[in-house]
Amino acid sequence: MAGQNQKYIKIINSFGDLILLNLAALAGYVSRFKGFDNFVESQFLSLLLYCNLAWITSASILNSYNIKRVTRITSIVSNLIKQVILYILLVEASLNITKPYFFSREFLTYSYIYLTILMVCWRVGLTYLLKYHRIKGGNYKKVVIAGFGRASNQLRKYFESRPDTGYRFFGYFDDHSRNSSKFLGRIEELEEYVVQNEIDEIYCSAFELTSNQVAQIIDFAEDNLIRLKFIPEANLIQSRKLEVDFYDLLPIMNLRPIPLDDSFNMVVKRIFDIVFSFLVIVFILSWLIPLVGLLIKLDSKGPILFKQLRNGRDNKPFVCYKFRSMRVNDEADTKQATKDDDRVTKLGSLLRRTNLDELPQFFNVLIGDMSVVGPRPHPVKLNENYRRLIGRYMSRHLIKPGVTGLAQVKGYRGETSESHQMKNRIKIDLFYIENWTFLLDVKIIMLTIYNMFKGEENAF
């Protein structure tokens, strides 16, 4: 079948890793001894043995080569960094036990640096090469959908809009006639079509089928060695990640913990928050606050900083700081800023458009109330209104709010007078919470800086 060459990708990936690993070790050795004049074969062979065993062990522990078609670049690089860290720990532990005198700290440092650079370039390059290959029609899988509903339609749109994943969508089967070129027939016609067209995967929307039809499709897929995957009902688990545990032979589906429940991820994010906020405060806010403060005082009467109670992690309230961008008014805690809002000062309009009004929140980050990146905190009154109107709204409080966020860099900021605007913002917030990686934070920060110079249409 068309998808059979998928197995070779893992082989190429793993052999490529080992080749680069040995090159990094050789480069570190040469850098340490300034060439091959002092090359000792026995030392180098011992070095390769340590490195290869440590890399294979770390890959096995972390299941590093379980990379799927839908795995994002940020996840691939994040998992690679974790593997490199584990690899370094294993090498260091082995060396401390065996104590070989010829492995100097300088050499090890060189080899770790070369390894990280080479591996990141290799993994990212291979991923983009595969995406390009799939867009051109290679390494594809033929797929059909059994049962058509809202979730099935979302999956169809995904297949058709993401050729880089290599899914070739043939169409769907359903017992209700559909006016669509992708409608292939009734459920009873699925088996014959799948066999004749050598379909690789069947996506089954079980909620659109009877239990007998589902059982028949399962038996057919197993008898014909065809991958069968199930589409959950859209309203049941909207945007939530699931994992399956087995209680003996009984499969139990449960919500997967979010990445920031992991202690390692929490520590990484907190260390980054402290370092980043400290640098911003020392090198930017130390001179910007007096300058902007003077301009605010000249522009309108009132304090330099605007302090407002907002909800943070676990819905706990905290005092959020901003540069004051409005005239002092009684509606600041209950009414959002709107386009051409007469409460916004001339200077305030500039501060909002460039996001400079948010910079004092790095003090909130440093003391631990906020993070550099996360869902934007809402005023307490707004929070209470929307928690009753939007499902899963309160899930955004599972992590700390951020100075900037994924929803903001995607254009969902400013006024949310229409409920669908806030629903879209919450949907993106939940995606961030459930798919967090350190590299995603870096990407959001870079996009925020870009938007600061470009200016944002919805910032008012």
PDB file of N, CA, C and O in Angstrom, residues 217-287:
ATOM      1  N   ILE A 217     -17.515  -2.936  11.108  1.00  0.00           N
ATOM      2  CA  ILE A 217     -16.342  -2.228  10.576  1.00  0.00           C
ATOM      3  C   ILE A 217     -15.079  -2.643  11.330  1.00  0.00           C
ATOM      4  O   ILE A 217     -14.008  -2.822  10.718  1.00  0.00           O
ATOM      5  N   ILE A 218     -15.180  -2.829  12.638  1.00  0.00           N
ATOM      6  CA  ILE A 218     -14.022  -3.279  13.426  1.00  0.00           C
ATOM      7  C   ILE A 218     -13.548  -4.643  12.945  1.00  0.00           C
ATOM      8  O   ILE A 218     -12.349  -4.863  12.722  1.00  0.00           O
ATOM      9  N   ASP A 219     -14.491  -5.583  12.784  1.00  0.00           N
ATOM     10  CA  ASP A 219     -14.134  -6.935  12.324  1.00  0.00           C
ATOM     11  C   ASP A 219     -13.510  -6.885  10.924  1.00  0.00           C
ATOM     12  O   ASP A 219     -12.515  -7.562  10.657  1.00  0.00           O
ATOM     13  N   PHE A 220     -14.087  -6.071  10.059  1.00  0.00           N
ATOM     14  CA  PHE A 220     -13.572  -5.953   8.699  1.00  0.00           C
ATOM     15  C   PHE A 220     -12.155  -5.389   8.689  1.00  0.00           C
ATOM     16  O   PHE A 220     -11.271  -5.892   7.983  1.00  0.00           O
ATOM     17  N   ALA A 221     -11.916  -4.345   9.476  1.00  0.00           N
ATOM     18  CA  ALA A 221     -10.594  -3.717   9.518  1.00  0.00           C
ATOM     19  C   ALA A 221      -9.541  -4.690  10.041  1.00  0.00           C
ATOM     20  O   ALA A 221      -8.419  -4.760   9.515  1.00  0.00           O
ATOM     21  N   GLU A 222      -9.879  -5.447  11.080  1.00  0.00           N
ATOM     22  CA  GLU A 222      -8.926  -6.403  11.637  1.00  0.00           C
ATOM     23  C   GLU A 222      -8.639  -7.537  10.658  1.00  0.00           C
ATOM     24  O   GLU A 222      -7.499  -7.975  10.511  1.00  0.00           O
ATOM     25  N   ASP A 223      -9.675  -8.016   9.975  1.00  0.00           N
ATOM     26  CA  ASP A 223      -9.497  -9.123   9.027  1.00  0.00           C
ATOM     27  C   ASP A 223      -8.654  -8.708   7.827  1.00  0.00           C
ATOM     28  O   ASP A 223      -7.975  -9.547   7.212  1.00  0.00           O
ATOM     29  N   ASN A 224      -8.683  -7.417   7.471  1.00  0.00           N
ATOM     30  CA  ASN A 224      -7.982  -6.933   6.282  1.00  0.00           C
ATOM     31  C   ASN A 224      -6.751  -6.094   6.604  1.00  0.00           C
ATOM     32  O   ASN A 224      -6.181  -5.465   5.711  1.00  0.00           O
ATOM     33  N   LEU A 225      -6.352  -6.086   7.898  1.00  0.00           N
ATOM     34  CA  LEU A 225      -5.142  -5.379   8.339  1.00  0.00           C
ATOM     35  C   LEU A 225      -5.171  -3.899   7.950  1.00  0.00           C
ATOM     36  O   LEU A 225      -4.192  -3.324   7.474  1.00  0.00           O
ATOM     37  N   ILE A 226      -6.321  -3.270   8.163  1.00  0.00           N
ATOM     38  CA  ILE A 226      -6.505  -1.848   7.867  1.00  0.00           C
ATOM     39  C   ILE A 226      -6.600  -1.081   9.171  1.00  0.00           C
ATOM     40  O   ILE A 226      -7.293  -1.503  10.112  1.00  0.00           O
ATOM     41  N   ARG A 227      -5.893   0.022   9.265  1.00  0.00           N
ATOM     42  CA  ARG A 227      -5.924   0.854  10.471  1.00  0.00           C
ATOM     43  C   ARG A 227      -7.320   1.464  10.639  1.00  0.00           C
ATOM     44  O   ARG A 227      -7.871   2.044   9.696  1.00  0.00           O
ATOM     45  N   LEU A 228      -7.857   1.353  11.844  1.00  0.00           N
ATOM     46  CA  LEU A 228      -9.169   1.922  12.150  1.00  0.00           C
ATOM     47  C   LEU A 228      -9.014   2.917  13.294  1.00  0.00           C
ATOM     48  O   LEU A 228      -8.465   2.584  14.350  1.00  0.00           O
ATOM     49  N   LYS A 229      -9.500   4.134  13.089  1.00  0.00           N
ATOM     50  CA  LYS A 229      -9.433   5.171  14.118  1.00  0.00           C
ATOM     51  C   LYS A 229     -10.829   5.743  14.326  1.00  0.00           C
ATOM     52  O   LYS A 229     -11.630   5.810  13.397  1.00  0.00           O
ATOM     53  N   PHE A 230     -11.095   6.174  15.561  1.00  0.00           N
ATOM     54  CA  PHE A 230     -12.428   6.659  15.899  1.00  0.00           C
ATOM     55  C   PHE A 230     -12.421   8.170  16.107  1.00  0.00           C
ATOM     56  O   PHE A 230     -11.501   8.726  16.712  1.00  0.00           O
ATOM     57  N   ILE A 231     -13.454   8.805  15.599  1.00  0.00           N
ATOM     58  CA  ILE A 231     -13.624  10.249  15.735  1.00  0.00           C
ATOM     59  C   ILE A 231     -14.568  10.500  16.901  1.00  0.00           C
ATOM     60  O   ILE A 231     -15.717  10.041  16.882  1.00  0.00           O
ATOM     61  N   PRO A 232     -14.135  11.209  17.948  1.00  0.00           N
ATOM     62  CA  PRO A 232     -15.030  11.471  19.084  1.00  0.00           C
ATOM     63  C   PRO A 232     -16.108  12.476  18.708  1.00  0.00           C
ATOM     64  O   PRO A 232     -15.944  13.281  17.781  1.00  0.00           O
ATOM     65  N   GLU A 233     -17.203  12.449  19.428  1.00  0.00           N
ATOM     66  CA  GLU A 233     -18.274  13.404  19.181  1.00  0.00           C
ATOM     67  C   GLU A 233     -17.791  14.799  19.534  1.00  0.00           C
ATOM     68  O   GLU A 233     -17.242  15.028  20.617  1.00  0.00           O
ATOM     69  N   ALA A 234     -17.988  15.749  18.639  1.00  0.00           N
ATOM     70  CA  ALA A 234     -17.417  17.097  18.792  1.00  0.00           C
ATOM     71  C   ALA A 234     -17.875  17.775  20.074  1.00  0.00           C
ATOM     72  O   ALA A 234     -17.103  18.416  20.767  1.00  0.00           O
ATOM     73  N   ASN A 235     -19.137  17.661  20.417  1.00  0.00           N
ATOM     74  CA  ASN A 235     -19.668  18.349  21.592  1.00  0.00           C
ATOM     75  C   ASN A 235     -19.229  17.704  22.897  1.00  0.00           C
ATOM     76  O   ASN A 235     -19.279  18.318  23.957  1.00  0.00           O
ATOM     77  N   LEU A 236     -18.799  16.416  22.810  1.00  0.00           N
ATOM     78  CA  LEU A 236     -18.471  15.691  24.034  1.00  0.00           C
ATOM     79  C   LEU A 236     -17.121  16.085  24.599  1.00  0.00           C
ATOM     80  O   LEU A 236     -16.962  16.292  25.792  1.00  0.00           O
ATOM     81  N   ILE A 237     -16.134  16.202  23.732  1.00  0.00           N
ATOM     82  CA  ILE A 237     -14.766  16.456  24.221  1.00  0.00           C
ATOM     83  C   ILE A 237     -14.092  17.526  23.377  1.00  0.00           C
ATOM     84  O   ILE A 237     -12.969  17.375  22.934  1.00  0.00           O
ATOM     85  N   GLN A 238     -14.775  18.613  23.154  1.00  0.00           N
ATOM     86  CA  GLN A 238     -14.265  19.669  22.278  1.00  0.00           C
ATOM     87  C   GLN A 238     -12.875  20.116  22.696  1.00  0.00           C
ATOM     88  O   GLN A 238     -12.667  20.575  23.801  1.00  0.00           O
ATOM     89  N   SER A 239     -11.928  19.945  21.780  1.00  0.00           N
ATOM     90  CA  SER A 239     -10.527  20.372  21.900  1.00  0.00           C
ATOM     91  C   SER A 239      -9.734  19.672  23.000  1.00  0.00           C
ATOM     92  O   SER A 239      -8.592  19.986  23.232  1.00  0.00           O
ATOM     93  N   ARG A 240     -10.327  18.699  23.700  1.00  0.00           N
ATOM     94  CA  ARG A 240      -9.608  18.060  24.793  1.00  0.00           C
ATOM     95  C   ARG A 240      -8.775  16.893  24.290  1.00  0.00           C
ATOM     96  O   ARG A 240      -9.188  16.136  23.436  1.00  0.00           O
ATOM     97  N   LYS A 241      -7.612  16.712  24.899  1.00  0.00           N
ATOM     98  CA  LYS A 241      -6.780  15.572  24.572  1.00  0.00           C
ATOM     99  C   LYS A 241      -7.207  14.387  25.415  1.00  0.00           C
ATOM    100  O   LYS A 241      -7.572  14.525  26.580  1.00  0.00           O
ATOM    101  N   LEU A 242      -7.164  13.199  24.817  1.00  0.00           N
ATOM    102  CA  LEU A 242      -7.547  11.993  25.527  1.00  0.00           C
ATOM    103  C   LEU A 242      -6.408  10.987  25.492  1.00  0.00           C
ATOM    104  O   LEU A 242      -5.569  10.989  24.599  1.00  0.00           O
ATOM    105  N   GLU A 243      -6.387  10.129  26.484  1.00  0.00           N
ATOM    106  CA  GLU A 243      -5.504   8.980  26.455  1.00  0.00           C
ATOM    107  C   GLU A 243      -6.310   7.780  26.928  1.00  0.00           C
ATOM    108  O   GLU A 243      -7.324   7.922  27.614  1.00  0.00           O
ATOM    109  N   VAL A 244      -5.883   6.612  26.520  1.00  0.00           N
ATOM    110  CA  VAL A 244      -6.620   5.396  26.852  1.00  0.00           C
ATOM    111  C   VAL A 244      -5.785   4.543  27.789  1.00  0.00           C
ATOM    112  O   VAL A 244      -4.618   4.245  27.509  1.00  0.00           O
ATOM    113  N   ASP A 245      -6.374   4.168  28.933  1.00  0.00           N
ATOM    114  CA  ASP A 245      -5.761   3.218  29.856  1.00  0.00           C
ATOM    115  C   ASP A 245      -6.547   1.913  29.781  1.00  0.00           C
ATOM    116  O   ASP A 245      -7.737   1.910  29.450  1.00  0.00           O
ATOM    117  N   PHE A 246      -5.866   0.810  30.097  1.00  0.00           N
ATOM    118  CA  PHE A 246      -6.544  -0.475  30.075  1.00  0.00           C
ATOM    119  C   PHE A 246      -6.644  -1.030  31.494  1.00  0.00           C
ATOM    120  O   PHE A 246      -5.636  -1.213  32.167  1.00  0.00           O
ATOM    121  N   TYR A 247      -7.862  -1.277  31.943  1.00  0.00           N
ATOM    122  CA  TYR A 247      -8.118  -1.940  33.214  1.00  0.00           C
ATOM    123  C   TYR A 247      -8.341  -3.410  32.869  1.00  0.00           C
ATOM    124  O   TYR A 247      -9.439  -3.801  32.508  1.00  0.00           O
ATOM    125  N   ASP A 248      -7.279  -4.222  32.982  1.00  0.00           N
ATOM    126  CA  ASP A 248      -7.248  -5.562  32.388  1.00  0.00           C
ATOM    127  C   ASP A 248      -7.459  -5.403  30.884  1.00  0.00           C
ATOM    128  O   ASP A 248      -6.654  -4.793  30.219  1.00  0.00           O
ATOM    129  N   LEU A 249      -8.600  -5.905  30.359  1.00  0.00           N
ATOM    130  CA  LEU A 249      -8.856  -5.782  28.930  1.00  0.00           C
ATOM    131  C   LEU A 249      -9.871  -4.687  28.617  1.00  0.00           C
ATOM    132  O   LEU A 249     -10.276  -4.537  27.461  1.00  0.00           O
ATOM    133  N   LEU A 250     -10.275  -3.933  29.629  1.00  0.00           N
ATOM    134  CA  LEU A 250     -11.295  -2.897  29.435  1.00  0.00           C
ATOM    135  C   LEU A 250     -10.635  -1.552  29.159  1.00  0.00           C
ATOM    136  O   LEU A 250      -9.912  -1.025  30.014  1.00  0.00           O
ATOM    137  N   PRO A 251     -10.850  -0.963  27.959  1.00  0.00           N
ATOM    138  CA  PRO A 251     -10.265   0.355  27.665  1.00  0.00           C
ATOM    139  C   PRO A 251     -11.046   1.468  28.368  1.00  0.00           C
ATOM    140  O   PRO A 251     -12.268   1.523  28.289  1.00  0.00           O
ATOM    141  N   ILE A 252     -10.327   2.333  29.056  1.00  0.00           N
ATOM    142  CA  ILE A 252     -10.934   3.468  29.749  1.00  0.00           C
ATOM    143  C   ILE A 252     -10.342   4.744  29.171  1.00  0.00           C
ATOM    144  O   ILE A 252      -9.126   4.938  29.178  1.00  0.00           O
ATOM    145  N   MET A 253     -11.206   5.628  28.671  1.00  0.00           N
ATOM    146  CA  MET A 253     -10.764   6.881  28.074  1.00  0.00           C
ATOM    147  C   MET A 253     -10.784   7.986  29.131  1.00  0.00           C
ATOM    148  O   MET A 253     -11.765   8.153  29.849  1.00  0.00           O
ATOM    149  N   ASN A 254      -9.686   8.730  29.225  1.00  0.00           N
ATOM    150  CA  ASN A 254      -9.637   9.806  30.218  1.00  0.00           C
ATOM    151  C   ASN A 254      -8.928  11.019  29.651  1.00  0.00           C
ATOM    152  O   ASN A 254      -8.173  10.933  28.680  1.00  0.00           O
ATOM    153  N   LEU A 255      -9.203  12.156  30.261  1.00  0.00           N
ATOM    154  CA  LEU A 255      -8.564  13.394  29.825  1.00  0.00           C
ATOM    155  C   LEU A 255      -7.090  13.377  30.192  1.00  0.00           C
ATOM    156  O   LEU A 255      -6.715  13.044  31.315  1.00  0.00           O
ATOM    157  N   ARG A 256      -6.246  13.733  29.239  1.00  0.00           N
ATOM    158  CA  ARG A 256      -4.805  13.707  29.451  1.00  0.00           C
ATOM    159  C   ARG A 256      -4.372  14.940  30.244  1.00  0.00           C
ATOM    160  O   ARG A 256      -4.851  16.041  30.001  1.00  0.00           O
ATOM    161  N   PRO A 257      -3.469  14.785  31.226  1.00  0.00           N
ATOM    162  CA  PRO A 257      -2.962  15.952  31.963  1.00  0.00           C
ATOM    163  C   PRO A 257      -2.314  16.956  31.020  1.00  0.00           C
ATOM    164  O   PRO A 257      -1.721  16.573  30.017  1.00  0.00           O
ATOM    165  N   ILE A 258      -2.415  18.221  31.341  1.00  0.00           N
ATOM    166  CA  ILE A 258      -1.822  19.248  30.505  1.00  0.00           C
ATOM    167  C   ILE A 258      -0.306  19.250  30.706  1.00  0.00           C
ATOM    168  O   ILE A 258       0.191  18.837  31.759  1.00  0.00           O
ATOM    169  N   PRO A 259       0.466  19.696  29.700  1.00  0.00           N
ATOM    170  CA  PRO A 259       1.935  19.653  29.797  1.00  0.00           C
ATOM    171  C   PRO A 259       2.496  20.363  31.025  1.00  0.00           C
ATOM    172  O   PRO A 259       3.499  19.918  31.590  1.00  0.00           O
ATOM    173  N   LEU A 260       1.857  21.458  31.460  1.00  0.00           N
ATOM    174  CA  LEU A 260       2.393  22.216  32.587  1.00  0.00           C
ATOM    175  C   LEU A 260       2.011  21.612  33.931  1.00  0.00           C
ATOM    176  O   LEU A 260       2.303  22.197  34.982  1.00  0.00           O
ATOM    177  N   ASP A 261       1.359  20.434  33.921  1.00  0.00           N
ATOM    178  CA  ASP A 261       1.215  19.661  35.152  1.00  0.00           C
ATOM    179  C   ASP A 261       2.510  18.927  35.467  1.00  0.00           C
ATOM    180  O   ASP A 261       2.729  18.495  36.597  1.00  0.00           O
ATOM    181  N   ASP A 262       3.358  18.770  34.446  1.00  0.00           N
ATOM    182  CA  ASP A 262       4.637  18.088  34.607  1.00  0.00           C
ATOM    183  C   ASP A 262       5.614  19.003  35.348  1.00  0.00           C
ATOM    184  O   ASP A 262       5.800  20.161  34.974  1.00  0.00           O
ATOM    185  N   SER A 263       6.238  18.484  36.410  1.00  0.00           N
ATOM    186  CA  SER A 263       7.120  19.304  37.253  1.00  0.00           C
ATOM    187  C   SER A 263       8.295  19.872  36.464  1.00  0.00           C
ATOM    188  O   SER A 263       8.685  21.029  36.668  1.00  0.00           O
ATOM    189  N   PHE A 264       8.858  19.076  35.555  1.00  0.00           N
ATOM    190  CA  PHE A 264       9.993  19.546  34.759  1.00  0.00           C
ATOM    191  C   PHE A 264       9.593  20.744  33.907  1.00  0.00           C
ATOM    192  O   PHE A 264      10.309  21.758  33.852  1.00  0.00           O
ATOM    193  N   ASN A 265       8.445  20.641  33.247  1.00  0.00           N
ATOM    194  CA  ASN A 265       7.967  21.749  32.412  1.00  0.00           C
ATOM    195  C   ASN A 265       7.670  22.992  33.242  1.00  0.00           C
ATOM    196  O   ASN A 265       7.940  24.119  32.813  1.00  0.00           O
ATOM    197  N   MET A 266       7.098  22.796  34.433  1.00  0.00           N
ATOM    198  CA  MET A 266       6.794  23.930  35.312  1.00  0.00           C
ATOM    199  C   MET A 266       8.069  24.661  35.718  1.00  0.00           C
ATOM    200  O   MET A 266       8.114  25.893  35.713  1.00  0.00           O
ATOM    201  N   VAL A 267       9.110  23.894  36.043  1.00  0.00           N
ATOM    202  CA  VAL A 267      10.378  24.506  36.463  1.00  0.00           C
ATOM    203  C   VAL A 267      11.013  25.262  35.300  1.00  0.00           C
ATOM    204  O   VAL A 267      11.492  26.389  35.459  1.00  0.00           O
ATOM    205  N   VAL A 268      11.004  24.640  34.106  1.00  0.00           N
ATOM    206  CA  VAL A 268      11.577  25.295  32.921  1.00  0.00           C
ATOM    207  C   VAL A 268      10.870  26.617  32.639  1.00  0.00           C
ATOM    208  O   VAL A 268      11.516  27.650  32.411  1.00  0.00           O
ATOM    209  N   LYS A 269       9.540  26.604  32.672  1.00  0.00           N
ATOM    210  CA  LYS A 269       8.775  27.816  32.379  1.00  0.00           C
ATOM    211  C   LYS A 269       9.007  28.885  33.441  1.00  0.00           C
ATOM    212  O   LYS A 269       9.138  30.071  33.113  1.00  0.00           O
ATOM    213  N   ARG A 270       9.080  28.475  34.714  1.00  0.00           N
ATOM    214  CA  ARG A 270       9.267  29.455  35.786  1.00  0.00           C
ATOM    215  C   ARG A 270      10.663  30.080  35.728  1.00  0.00           C
ATOM    216  O   ARG A 270      10.818  31.292  35.920  1.00  0.00           O
ATOM    217  N   ILE A 271      11.684  29.266  35.463  1.00  0.00           N
ATOM    218  CA  ILE A 271      13.047  29.805  35.347  1.00  0.00           C
ATOM    219  C   ILE A 271      13.113  30.816  34.205  1.00  0.00           C
ATOM    220  O   ILE A 271      13.698  31.897  34.338  1.00  0.00           O
ATOM    221  N   PHE A 272      12.487  30.451  33.071  1.00  0.00           N
ATOM    222  CA  PHE A 272      12.477  31.376  31.936  1.00  0.00           C
ATOM    223  C   PHE A 272      11.745  32.671  32.305  1.00  0.00           C
ATOM    224  O   PHE A 272      12.202  33.769  31.954  1.00  0.00           O
ATOM    225  N   ASP A 273      10.625  32.563  33.000  1.00  0.00           N
ATOM    226  CA  ASP A 273       9.859  33.749  33.412  1.00  0.00           C
ATOM    227  C   ASP A 273      10.704  34.681  34.276  1.00  0.00           C
ATOM    228  O   ASP A 273      10.707  35.908  34.079  1.00  0.00           O
ATOM    229  N   ILE A 274      11.417  34.103  35.235  1.00  0.00           N
ATOM    230  CA  ILE A 274      12.230  34.920  36.144  1.00  0.00           C
ATOM    231  C   ILE A 274      13.349  35.627  35.392  1.00  0.00           C
ATOM    232  O   ILE A 274      13.553  36.839  35.534  1.00  0.00           O
ATOM    233  N   VAL A 275      14.071  34.872  34.571  1.00  0.00           N
ATOM    234  CA  VAL A 275      15.207  35.448  33.830  1.00  0.00           C
ATOM    235  C   VAL A 275      14.718  36.507  32.847  1.00  0.00           C
ATOM    236  O   VAL A 275      15.270  37.621  32.791  1.00  0.00           O
ATOM    237  N   PHE A 276      13.683  36.183  32.064  1.00  0.00           N
ATOM    238  CA  PHE A 276      13.195  37.098  31.033  1.00  0.00           C
ATOM    239  C   PHE A 276      12.626  38.373  31.652  1.00  0.00           C
ATOM    240  O   PHE A 276      12.937  39.489  31.204  1.00  0.00           O
ATOM    241  N   SER A 277      11.807  38.239  32.699  1.00  0.00           N
ATOM    242  CA  SER A 277      11.201  39.423  33.324  1.00  0.00           C
ATOM    243  C   SER A 277      12.264  40.284  34.003  1.00  0.00           C
ATOM    244  O   SER A 277      12.192  41.520  33.961  1.00  0.00           O
ATOM    245  N   PHE A 278      13.257  39.651  34.618  1.00  0.00           N
ATOM    246  CA  PHE A 278      14.334  40.403  35.263  1.00  0.00           C
ATOM    247  C   PHE A 278      15.098  41.243  34.232  1.00  0.00           C
ATOM    248  O   PHE A 278      15.398  42.424  34.473  1.00  0.00           O
ATOM    249  N   LEU A 279      15.399  40.645  33.084  1.00  0.00           N
ATOM    250  CA  LEU A 279      16.123  41.369  32.033  1.00  0.00           C
ATOM    251  C   LEU A 279      15.295  42.532  31.485  1.00  0.00           C
ATOM    252  O   LEU A 279      15.825  43.627  31.235  1.00  0.00           O
ATOM    253  N   VAL A 280      13.986  42.313  31.306  1.00  0.00           N
ATOM    254  CA  VAL A 280      13.116  43.382  30.808  1.00  0.00           C
ATOM    255  C   VAL A 280      13.051  44.526  31.812  1.00  0.00           C
ATOM    256  O   VAL A 280      13.133  45.714  31.446  1.00  0.00           O
ATOM    257  N   ILE A 281      12.934  44.190  33.088  1.00  0.00           N
ATOM    258  CA  ILE A 281      12.832  45.219  34.131  1.00  0.00           C
ATOM    259  C   ILE A 281      14.123  46.031  34.220  1.00  0.00           C
ATOM    260  O   ILE A 281      14.104  47.263  34.302  1.00  0.00           O
ATOM    261  N   VAL A 282      15.261  45.352  34.196  1.00  0.00           N
ATOM    262  CA  VAL A 282      16.557  46.031  34.371  1.00  0.00           C
ATOM    263  C   VAL A 282      16.940  46.855  33.143  1.00  0.00           C
ATOM    264  O   VAL A 282      17.351  48.012  33.261  1.00  0.00           O
ATOM    265  N   PHE A 283      16.768  46.275  31.961  1.00  0.00           N
ATOM    266  CA  PHE A 283      17.296  46.926  30.758  1.00  0.00           C
ATOM    267  C   PHE A 283      16.260  47.744  29.983  1.00  0.00           C
ATOM    268  O   PHE A 283      16.631  48.533  29.115  1.00  0.00           O
ATOM    269  N   ILE A 284      14.980  47.580  30.274  1.00  0.00           N
ATOM    270  CA  ILE A 284      13.959  48.337  29.545  1.00  0.00           C
ATOM    271  C   ILE A 284      13.115  49.192  30.492  1.00  0.00           C
ATOM    272  O   ILE A 284      13.053  50.414  30.353  1.00  0.00           O
ATOM    273  N   LEU A 285      12.483  48.562  31.465  1.00  0.00           N
ATOM    274  CA  LEU A 285      11.568  49.312  32.337  1.00  0.00           C
ATOM    275  C   LEU A 285      12.294  50.304  33.241  1.00  0.00           C
ATOM    276  O   LEU A 285      11.688  51.285  33.680  1.00  0.00           O
ATOM    277  N   SER A 286      13.556  50.062  33.523  1.00  0.00           N
ATOM    278  CA  SER A 286      14.311  50.968  34.398  1.00  0.00           C
ATOM    279  C   SER A 286      14.362  52.384  33.835  1.00  0.00           C
ATOM    280  O   SER A 286      14.393  53.365  34.597  1.00  0.00           O
ATOM    281  N   TRP A 287      14.376  52.525  32.512  1.00  0.00           N
ATOM    282  CA  TRP A 287      14.362  53.867  31.915  1.00  0.00           C
ATOM    283  C   TRP A 287      13.025  54.195  31.245  1.00  0.00           C
ATOM    284  O   TRP A 287      12.674  55.365  31.080  1.00  0.00           O
TER     285      TRP A 287
END
